[in-house]
Short mmCIF file of C-alpha atoms in Angstrom, two decimals:
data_model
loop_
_atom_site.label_atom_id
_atom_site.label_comp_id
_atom_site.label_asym_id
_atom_site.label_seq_id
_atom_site.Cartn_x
_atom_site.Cartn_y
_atom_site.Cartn_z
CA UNK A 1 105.58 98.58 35.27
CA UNK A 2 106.40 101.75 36.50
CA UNK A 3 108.61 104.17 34.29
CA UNK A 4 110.70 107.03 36.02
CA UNK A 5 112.29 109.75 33.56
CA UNK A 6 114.08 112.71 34.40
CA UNK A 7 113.19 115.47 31.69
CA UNK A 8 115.72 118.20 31.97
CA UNK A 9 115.19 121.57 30.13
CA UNK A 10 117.39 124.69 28.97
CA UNK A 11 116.82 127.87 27.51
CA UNK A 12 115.82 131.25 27.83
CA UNK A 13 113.58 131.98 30.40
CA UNK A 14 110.21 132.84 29.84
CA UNK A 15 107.15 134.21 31.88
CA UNK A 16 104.20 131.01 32.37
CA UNK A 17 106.95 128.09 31.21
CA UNK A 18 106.55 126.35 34.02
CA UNK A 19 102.98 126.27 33.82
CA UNK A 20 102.23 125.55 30.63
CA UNK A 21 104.82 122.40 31.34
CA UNK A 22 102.66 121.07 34.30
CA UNK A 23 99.93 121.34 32.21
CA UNK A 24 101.29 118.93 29.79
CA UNK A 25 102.20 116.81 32.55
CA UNK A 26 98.75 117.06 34.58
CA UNK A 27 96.82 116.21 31.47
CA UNK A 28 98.56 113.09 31.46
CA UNK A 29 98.43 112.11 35.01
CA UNK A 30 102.20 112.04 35.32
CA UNK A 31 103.10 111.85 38.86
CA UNK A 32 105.71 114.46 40.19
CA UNK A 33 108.49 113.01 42.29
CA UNK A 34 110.43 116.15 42.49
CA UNK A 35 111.84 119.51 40.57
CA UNK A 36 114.15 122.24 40.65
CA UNK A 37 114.74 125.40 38.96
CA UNK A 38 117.59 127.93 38.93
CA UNK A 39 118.08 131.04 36.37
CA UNK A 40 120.88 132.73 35.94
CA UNK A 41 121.23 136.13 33.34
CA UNK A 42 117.80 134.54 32.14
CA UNK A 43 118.41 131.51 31.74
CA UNK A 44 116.53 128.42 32.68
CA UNK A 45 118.11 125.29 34.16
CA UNK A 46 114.82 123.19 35.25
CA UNK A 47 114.66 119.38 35.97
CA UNK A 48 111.67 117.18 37.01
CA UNK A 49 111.49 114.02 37.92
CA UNK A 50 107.90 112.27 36.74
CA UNK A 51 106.49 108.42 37.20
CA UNK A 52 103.81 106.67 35.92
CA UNK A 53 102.41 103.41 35.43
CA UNK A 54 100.54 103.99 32.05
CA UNK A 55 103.58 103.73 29.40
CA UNK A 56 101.07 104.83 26.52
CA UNK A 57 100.37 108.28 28.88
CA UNK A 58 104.24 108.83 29.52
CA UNK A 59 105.19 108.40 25.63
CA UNK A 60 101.93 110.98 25.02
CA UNK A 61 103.33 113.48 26.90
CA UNK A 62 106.95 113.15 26.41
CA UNK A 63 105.78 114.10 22.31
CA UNK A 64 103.77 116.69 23.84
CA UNK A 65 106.75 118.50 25.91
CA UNK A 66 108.77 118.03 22.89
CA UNK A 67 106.24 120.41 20.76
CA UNK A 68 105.83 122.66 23.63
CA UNK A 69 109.50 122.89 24.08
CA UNK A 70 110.28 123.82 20.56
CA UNK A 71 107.64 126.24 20.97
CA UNK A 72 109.06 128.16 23.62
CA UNK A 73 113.05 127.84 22.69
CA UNK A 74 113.89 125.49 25.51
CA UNK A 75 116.41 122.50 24.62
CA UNK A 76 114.52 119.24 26.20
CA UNK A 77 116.97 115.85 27.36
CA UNK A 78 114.85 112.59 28.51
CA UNK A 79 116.21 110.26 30.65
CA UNK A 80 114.89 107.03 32.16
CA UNK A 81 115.90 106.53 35.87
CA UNK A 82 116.07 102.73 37.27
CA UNK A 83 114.06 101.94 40.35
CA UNK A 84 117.54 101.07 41.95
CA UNK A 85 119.11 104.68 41.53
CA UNK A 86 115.64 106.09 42.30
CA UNK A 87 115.43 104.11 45.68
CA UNK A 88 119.19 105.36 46.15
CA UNK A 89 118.40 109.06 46.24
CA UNK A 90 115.54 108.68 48.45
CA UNK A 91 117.70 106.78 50.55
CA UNK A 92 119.94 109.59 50.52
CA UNK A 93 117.19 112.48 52.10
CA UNK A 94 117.71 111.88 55.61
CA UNK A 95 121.73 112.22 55.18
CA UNK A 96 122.99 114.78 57.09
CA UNK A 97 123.98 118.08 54.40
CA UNK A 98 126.15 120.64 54.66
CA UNK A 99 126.69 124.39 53.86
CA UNK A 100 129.72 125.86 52.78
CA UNK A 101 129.79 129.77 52.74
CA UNK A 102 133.22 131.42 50.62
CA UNK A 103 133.05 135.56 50.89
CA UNK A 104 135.36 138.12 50.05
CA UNK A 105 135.69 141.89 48.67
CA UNK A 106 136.28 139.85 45.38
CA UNK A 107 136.29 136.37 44.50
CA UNK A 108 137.99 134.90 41.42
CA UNK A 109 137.69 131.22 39.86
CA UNK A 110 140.88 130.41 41.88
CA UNK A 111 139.39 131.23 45.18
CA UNK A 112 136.65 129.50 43.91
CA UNK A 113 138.12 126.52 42.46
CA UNK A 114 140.85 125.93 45.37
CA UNK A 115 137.29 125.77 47.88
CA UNK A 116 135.66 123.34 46.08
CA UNK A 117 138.79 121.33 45.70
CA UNK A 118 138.69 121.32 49.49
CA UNK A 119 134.78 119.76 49.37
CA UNK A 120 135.37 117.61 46.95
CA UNK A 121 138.74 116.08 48.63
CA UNK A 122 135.87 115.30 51.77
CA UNK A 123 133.71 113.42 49.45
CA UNK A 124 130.98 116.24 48.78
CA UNK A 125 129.10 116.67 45.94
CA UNK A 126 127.90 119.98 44.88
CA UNK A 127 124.01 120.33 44.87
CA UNK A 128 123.43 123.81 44.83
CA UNK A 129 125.71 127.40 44.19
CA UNK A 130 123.62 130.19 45.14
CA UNK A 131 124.77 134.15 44.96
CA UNK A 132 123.76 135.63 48.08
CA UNK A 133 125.63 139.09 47.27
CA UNK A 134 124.14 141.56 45.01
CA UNK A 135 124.55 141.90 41.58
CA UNK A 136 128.00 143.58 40.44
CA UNK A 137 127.61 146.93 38.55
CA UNK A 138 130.89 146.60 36.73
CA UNK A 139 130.89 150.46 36.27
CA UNK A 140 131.13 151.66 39.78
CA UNK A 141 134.03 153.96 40.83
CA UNK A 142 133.46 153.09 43.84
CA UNK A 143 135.35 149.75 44.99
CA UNK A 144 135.79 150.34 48.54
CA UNK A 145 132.82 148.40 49.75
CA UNK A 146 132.58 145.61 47.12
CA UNK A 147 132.05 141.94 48.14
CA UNK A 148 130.73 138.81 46.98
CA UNK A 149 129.23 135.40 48.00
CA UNK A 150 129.35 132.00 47.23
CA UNK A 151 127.28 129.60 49.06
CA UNK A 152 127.27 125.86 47.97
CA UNK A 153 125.46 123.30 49.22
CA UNK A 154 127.12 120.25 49.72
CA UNK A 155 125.55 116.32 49.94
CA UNK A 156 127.78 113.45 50.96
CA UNK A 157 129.22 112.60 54.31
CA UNK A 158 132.23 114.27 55.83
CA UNK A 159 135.27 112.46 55.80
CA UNK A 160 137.31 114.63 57.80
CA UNK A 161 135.78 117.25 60.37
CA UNK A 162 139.22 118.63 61.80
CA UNK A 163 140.89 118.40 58.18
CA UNK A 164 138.72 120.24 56.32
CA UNK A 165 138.11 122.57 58.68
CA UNK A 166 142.02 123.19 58.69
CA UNK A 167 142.25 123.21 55.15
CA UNK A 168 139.96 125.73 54.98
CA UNK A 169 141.79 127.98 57.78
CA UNK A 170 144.74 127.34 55.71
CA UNK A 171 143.19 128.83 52.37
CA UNK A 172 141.47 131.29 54.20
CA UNK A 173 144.78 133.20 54.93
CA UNK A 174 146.16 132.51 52.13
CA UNK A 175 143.93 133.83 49.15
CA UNK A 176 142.48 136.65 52.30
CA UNK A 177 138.48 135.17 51.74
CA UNK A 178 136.33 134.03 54.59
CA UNK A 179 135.37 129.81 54.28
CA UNK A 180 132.55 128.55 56.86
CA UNK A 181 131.42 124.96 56.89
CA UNK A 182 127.98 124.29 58.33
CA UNK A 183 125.95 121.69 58.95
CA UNK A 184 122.50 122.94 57.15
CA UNK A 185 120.23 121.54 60.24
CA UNK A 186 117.28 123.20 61.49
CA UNK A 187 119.00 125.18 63.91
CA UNK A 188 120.84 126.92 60.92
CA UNK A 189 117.53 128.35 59.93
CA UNK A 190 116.60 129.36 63.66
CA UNK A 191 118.89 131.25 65.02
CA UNK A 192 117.38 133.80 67.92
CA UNK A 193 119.69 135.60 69.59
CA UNK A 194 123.11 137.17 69.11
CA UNK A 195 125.85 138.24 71.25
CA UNK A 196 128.39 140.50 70.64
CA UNK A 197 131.67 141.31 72.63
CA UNK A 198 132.46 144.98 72.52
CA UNK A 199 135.41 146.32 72.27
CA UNK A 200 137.60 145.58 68.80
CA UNK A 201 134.14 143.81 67.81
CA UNK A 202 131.32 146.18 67.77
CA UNK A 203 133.74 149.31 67.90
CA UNK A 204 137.48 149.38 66.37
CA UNK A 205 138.81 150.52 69.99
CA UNK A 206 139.84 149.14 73.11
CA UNK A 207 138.02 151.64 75.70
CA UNK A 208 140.48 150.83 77.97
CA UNK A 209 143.30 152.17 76.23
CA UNK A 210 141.23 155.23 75.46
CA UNK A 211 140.72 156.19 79.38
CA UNK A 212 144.61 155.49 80.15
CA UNK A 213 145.33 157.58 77.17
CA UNK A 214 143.01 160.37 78.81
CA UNK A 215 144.92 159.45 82.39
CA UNK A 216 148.03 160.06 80.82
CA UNK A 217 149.18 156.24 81.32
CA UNK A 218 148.97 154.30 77.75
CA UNK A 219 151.95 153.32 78.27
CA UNK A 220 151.39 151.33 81.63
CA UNK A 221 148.25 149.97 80.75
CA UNK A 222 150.06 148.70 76.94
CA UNK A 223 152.74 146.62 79.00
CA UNK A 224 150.20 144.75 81.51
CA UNK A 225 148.13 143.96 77.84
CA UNK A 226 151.40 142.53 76.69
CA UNK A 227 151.95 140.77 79.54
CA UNK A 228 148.41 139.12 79.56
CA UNK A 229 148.19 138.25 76.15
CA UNK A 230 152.20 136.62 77.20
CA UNK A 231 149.79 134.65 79.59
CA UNK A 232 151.95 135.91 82.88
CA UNK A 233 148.48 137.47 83.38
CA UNK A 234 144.80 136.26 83.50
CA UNK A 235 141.91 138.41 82.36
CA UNK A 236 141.26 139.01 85.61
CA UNK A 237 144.51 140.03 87.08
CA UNK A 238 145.09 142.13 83.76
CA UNK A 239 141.77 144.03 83.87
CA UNK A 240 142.20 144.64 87.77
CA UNK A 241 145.76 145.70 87.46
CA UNK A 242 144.69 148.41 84.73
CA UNK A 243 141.66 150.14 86.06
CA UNK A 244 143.52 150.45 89.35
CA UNK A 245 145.80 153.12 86.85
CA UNK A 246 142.80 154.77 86.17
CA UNK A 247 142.18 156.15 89.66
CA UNK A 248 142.34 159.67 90.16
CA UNK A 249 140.38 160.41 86.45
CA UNK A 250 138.24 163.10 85.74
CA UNK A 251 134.74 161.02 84.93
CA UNK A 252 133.73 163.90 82.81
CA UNK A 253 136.14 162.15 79.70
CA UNK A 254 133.54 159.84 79.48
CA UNK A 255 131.03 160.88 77.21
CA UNK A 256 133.75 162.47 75.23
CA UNK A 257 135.26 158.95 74.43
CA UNK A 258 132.20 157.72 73.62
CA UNK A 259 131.47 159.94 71.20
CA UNK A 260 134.85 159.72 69.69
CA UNK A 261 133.77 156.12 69.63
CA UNK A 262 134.51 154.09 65.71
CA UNK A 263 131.26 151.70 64.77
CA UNK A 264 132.69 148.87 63.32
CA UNK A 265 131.90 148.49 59.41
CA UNK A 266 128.84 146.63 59.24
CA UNK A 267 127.73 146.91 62.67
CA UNK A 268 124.98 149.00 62.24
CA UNK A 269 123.57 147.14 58.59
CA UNK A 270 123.55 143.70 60.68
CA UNK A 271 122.14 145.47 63.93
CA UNK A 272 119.56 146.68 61.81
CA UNK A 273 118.70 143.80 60.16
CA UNK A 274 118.54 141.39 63.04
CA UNK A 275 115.77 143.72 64.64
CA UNK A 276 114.17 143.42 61.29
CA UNK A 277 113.88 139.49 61.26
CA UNK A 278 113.51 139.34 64.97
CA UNK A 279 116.89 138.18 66.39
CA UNK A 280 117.26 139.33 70.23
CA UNK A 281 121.00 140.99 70.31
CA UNK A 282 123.23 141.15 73.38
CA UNK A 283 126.43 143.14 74.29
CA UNK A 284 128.85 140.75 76.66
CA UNK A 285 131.22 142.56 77.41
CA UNK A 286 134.96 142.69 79.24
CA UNK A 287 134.63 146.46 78.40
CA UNK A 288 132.89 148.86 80.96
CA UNK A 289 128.54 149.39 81.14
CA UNK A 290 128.82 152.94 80.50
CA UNK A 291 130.15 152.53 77.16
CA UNK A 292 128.11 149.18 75.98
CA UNK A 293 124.90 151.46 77.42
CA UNK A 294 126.17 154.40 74.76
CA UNK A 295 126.34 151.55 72.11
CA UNK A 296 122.59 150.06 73.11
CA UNK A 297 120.93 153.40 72.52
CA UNK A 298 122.92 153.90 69.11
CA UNK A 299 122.86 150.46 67.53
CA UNK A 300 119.28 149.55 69.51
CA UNK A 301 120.92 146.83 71.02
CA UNK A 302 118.53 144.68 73.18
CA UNK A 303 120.50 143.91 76.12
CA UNK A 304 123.88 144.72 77.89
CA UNK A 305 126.09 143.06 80.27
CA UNK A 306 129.41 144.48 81.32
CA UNK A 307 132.21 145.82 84.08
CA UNK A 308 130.72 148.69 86.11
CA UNK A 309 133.59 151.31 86.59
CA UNK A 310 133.27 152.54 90.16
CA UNK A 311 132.93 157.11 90.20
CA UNK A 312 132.68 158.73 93.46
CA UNK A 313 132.73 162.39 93.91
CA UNK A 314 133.36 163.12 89.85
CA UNK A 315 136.56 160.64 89.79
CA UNK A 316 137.42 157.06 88.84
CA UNK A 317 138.19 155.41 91.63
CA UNK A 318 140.33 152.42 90.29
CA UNK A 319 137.56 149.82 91.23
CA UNK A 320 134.98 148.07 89.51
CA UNK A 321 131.67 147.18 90.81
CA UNK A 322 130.16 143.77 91.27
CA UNK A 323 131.44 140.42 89.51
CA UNK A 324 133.95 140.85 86.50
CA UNK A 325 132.87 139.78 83.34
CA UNK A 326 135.33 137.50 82.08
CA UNK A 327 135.43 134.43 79.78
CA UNK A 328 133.87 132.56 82.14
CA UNK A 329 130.90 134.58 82.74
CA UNK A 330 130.38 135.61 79.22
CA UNK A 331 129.54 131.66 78.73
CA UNK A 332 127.02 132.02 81.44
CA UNK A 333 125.76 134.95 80.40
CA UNK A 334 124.96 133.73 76.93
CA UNK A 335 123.73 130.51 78.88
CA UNK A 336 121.47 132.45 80.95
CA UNK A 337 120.04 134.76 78.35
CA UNK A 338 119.10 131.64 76.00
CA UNK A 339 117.45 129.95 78.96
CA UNK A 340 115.59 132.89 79.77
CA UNK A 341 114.00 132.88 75.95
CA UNK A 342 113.55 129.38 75.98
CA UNK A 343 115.97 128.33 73.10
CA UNK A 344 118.54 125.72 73.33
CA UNK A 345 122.37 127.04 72.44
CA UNK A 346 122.61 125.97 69.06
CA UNK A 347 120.11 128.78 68.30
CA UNK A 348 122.97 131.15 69.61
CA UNK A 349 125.15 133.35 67.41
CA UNK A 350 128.47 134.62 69.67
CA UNK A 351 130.67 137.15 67.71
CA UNK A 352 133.93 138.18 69.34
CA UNK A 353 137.76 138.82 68.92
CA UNK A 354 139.82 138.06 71.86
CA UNK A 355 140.36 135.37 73.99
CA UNK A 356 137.78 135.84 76.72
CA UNK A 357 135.19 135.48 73.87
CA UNK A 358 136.48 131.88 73.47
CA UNK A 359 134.16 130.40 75.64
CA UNK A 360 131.00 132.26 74.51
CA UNK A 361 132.24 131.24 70.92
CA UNK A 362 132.89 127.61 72.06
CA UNK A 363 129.44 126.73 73.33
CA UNK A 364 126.76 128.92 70.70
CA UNK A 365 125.83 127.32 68.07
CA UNK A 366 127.79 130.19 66.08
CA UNK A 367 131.03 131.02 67.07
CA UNK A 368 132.65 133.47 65.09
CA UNK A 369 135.67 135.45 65.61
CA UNK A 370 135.57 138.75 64.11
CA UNK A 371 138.98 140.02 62.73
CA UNK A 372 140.87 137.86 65.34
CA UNK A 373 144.19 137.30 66.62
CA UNK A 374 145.49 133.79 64.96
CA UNK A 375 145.47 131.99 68.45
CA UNK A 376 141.49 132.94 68.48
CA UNK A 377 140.65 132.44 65.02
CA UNK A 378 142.21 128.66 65.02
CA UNK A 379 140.16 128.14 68.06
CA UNK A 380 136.81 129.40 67.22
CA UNK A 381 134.45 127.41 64.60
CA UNK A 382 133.82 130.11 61.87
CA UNK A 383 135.90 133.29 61.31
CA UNK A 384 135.13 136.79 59.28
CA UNK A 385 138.58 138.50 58.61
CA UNK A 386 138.39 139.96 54.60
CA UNK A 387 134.46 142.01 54.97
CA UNK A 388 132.62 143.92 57.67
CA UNK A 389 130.66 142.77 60.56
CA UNK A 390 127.61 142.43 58.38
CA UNK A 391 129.05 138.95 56.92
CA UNK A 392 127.52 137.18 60.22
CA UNK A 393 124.48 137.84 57.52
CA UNK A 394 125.90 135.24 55.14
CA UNK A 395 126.25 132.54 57.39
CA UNK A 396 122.43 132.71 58.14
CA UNK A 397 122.00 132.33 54.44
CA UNK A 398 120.92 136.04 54.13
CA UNK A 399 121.06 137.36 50.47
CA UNK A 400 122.00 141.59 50.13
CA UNK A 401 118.68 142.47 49.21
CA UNK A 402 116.66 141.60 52.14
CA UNK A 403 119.39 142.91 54.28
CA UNK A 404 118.45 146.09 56.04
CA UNK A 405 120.28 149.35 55.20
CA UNK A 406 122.35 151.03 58.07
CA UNK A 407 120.17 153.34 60.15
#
């Protein structure tokens, strides 16, 4: 009769445990069904699952890992698993598993604790908590750029899609931390390319309301924005309205607003690093080309769709050149680009702030709105509101060290 035994150890950790443990086991022909290992300020949590037919050879080496245990300071805890709960969990490795990332400059136990009161209320057990920011030097004067990251992996089935997502929108605002639920699929782990909106996103400005400033019409071009975000406009009708203001402007402002131009915190670390793991990047755009070209060659952006302004003679003519990009053809933009590379859109990362991004956000496998009005962040999937544009990194699972420092 087969015998199954979980032997769980604790204890400092120590260079060639785990070896000297599989030795025990291999010299008694104990079968490995499976094992996992976390440390944590050095120490060991490890757990291994073993089988075998030969009772004699399981009792042999349980007396064995006994000695060996007390040898090397690790507390040892046997105990037998029935072929029932054994057949149970295998049962249970094709379920579908889910990721649940909680960041924040800071997170306390409450934040903490009020998240995994949310996964538990769907059913979800906790499998794994990993770190994925660095390590806390608790000395630092400097606070300003401090964050941390939970991620837990969850295993269970989801109860309620729309209910957890909404408690977690809820919290989210409340305690100011960032909550994203994913389903850990293979597409999580194969992401390819990633497109950004511009303006608000990628920079902190509105170039728009930079040139009217120039033109000596803010004011004009503020009230049609109010109006369109009132909805008595459409992005078209809005953007039409307030480059035809613009006529008449010196194009020689433009390379000054550029390079009065604010990078967006982050920006540049998770440019940087997406290059570095391969990720194609993309600016779609409801901004103008000259400006998302300026960005390209800073940032080394890969790609860049957006609005050409129309200059004849040295002026701004109050036109734009060829077909608007709107909401509509930001989605086929990002459609188009993923075609072209051959990937399907769940292997699509969209990061945007405003309304027009919607549909780009709707239809990647990504969607995140980046420090969002409320309308947009209850409408996208995944939202980064209380860190810099460099979170997108934790949803991919990416820990601070292998991220790539700003150029």
């Amino acid at each position: 009769m087969q015998e199954i035994i979980l032997i769980s150890f604790l204890g400092p950790d120590q260079p060639n445990q785990f070896t000297r443990l599989m030795q025990v086991l291999s010299s008694h022909s104990l079968q490995i069904l499976d094992v996992g290992q976390a440390v944590i300020h050095n120490q060991l949590t490890l757990g291994i699952v073993v089988a075998s037919e030969d009772q004699t050879a399981t009792a042999l080496a349980m007396k064995e890992i006994l000695i060996l245990a007390h040898d090397i300071g690790l507390t040892v805890r046997f105990k037998p698993i029935s072929n029932a709960e054994y057949n149970q969990w295998v049962s249970e490795g094709g379920a579908t598993r889910y990721i649940v990332t909680a960041f924040a400059p800071e997170l306390k136990a409450a934040d903490l604790q009020a998240v995994t009161q949310i996964v538990s209320g769907q059913g979800f057990n906790i499998e794994t908590v990993t770190r994925l920011s660095e390590r806390l030097v608790l000395d630092t004067p400097n606070t300003e750029h401090r964050r941390a990251c939970v991620e837990f992996g969850l295993k269970g089935k989801m109860f309620d899609a729309q209910g957890m997502r909404a408690a977690c929108l809820h919290l989210s605002t409340e305690l100011n931390i960032d909550i994203a639920v994913q389903e850990d699929n293979v597409y999580r782990r194969n992401r390819r390319l990633v497109c950004f909106d511009m303006d608000s996103t990628l920079i902190e400005q509105e170039v728009i309301d930079e040139l009217a400033r120039e033109a000596g019409i803010g004011a004009q071009v503020a009230e049609i924005t109010e109006r369109a975000m009132q909805g008595e406009l459409d992005f078209q009708q809005s953007f039409r309205a307030r480059v035809a203001l613009l006529k008449g402007l010196d194009a020689s402002v433009l390379p000054k607003i550029a390079e009065r131009l604010t990078i967006t915190e982050g920006a540049e670390r998770l440019i940087s690093t997406l290059k570095l793991l391969g990720y194609r990047t993309a600016i779609l755009s409801g901004g103008f080309q000259y400006f998302a070209e300026y960005l390209q060659k800073k940032l080394g952006i890969d790609e860049v769709h957006a609005n050409i302004l129309d200059v004849q003679d040295g002026f701004v003519t109050g036109e734009v050149k060829g077909t608007i990009v709107d909401g509509a053809r930001k989605a086929e933009l990002l459609r188009r680009l993923a075609d072209e590379m051959g990937i399907s859109l769940e292997q699509v990362i969209a990061v945007g702030d405003g309304a027009n991004d919607l549909p780009m956000l709707s239809i990647a496998g990504l969607g995140v709105a980046f420090r969002a009005k409320p309308l947009v962040r209850q409408n996208a999937n995944h939202a980064i509101s209380s860190i810099g544009l460099d979170g997108v990194l934790y949803l991919l699972g990416v820990h601070d060290k292998d991220m790539h420092p700003a150029h």
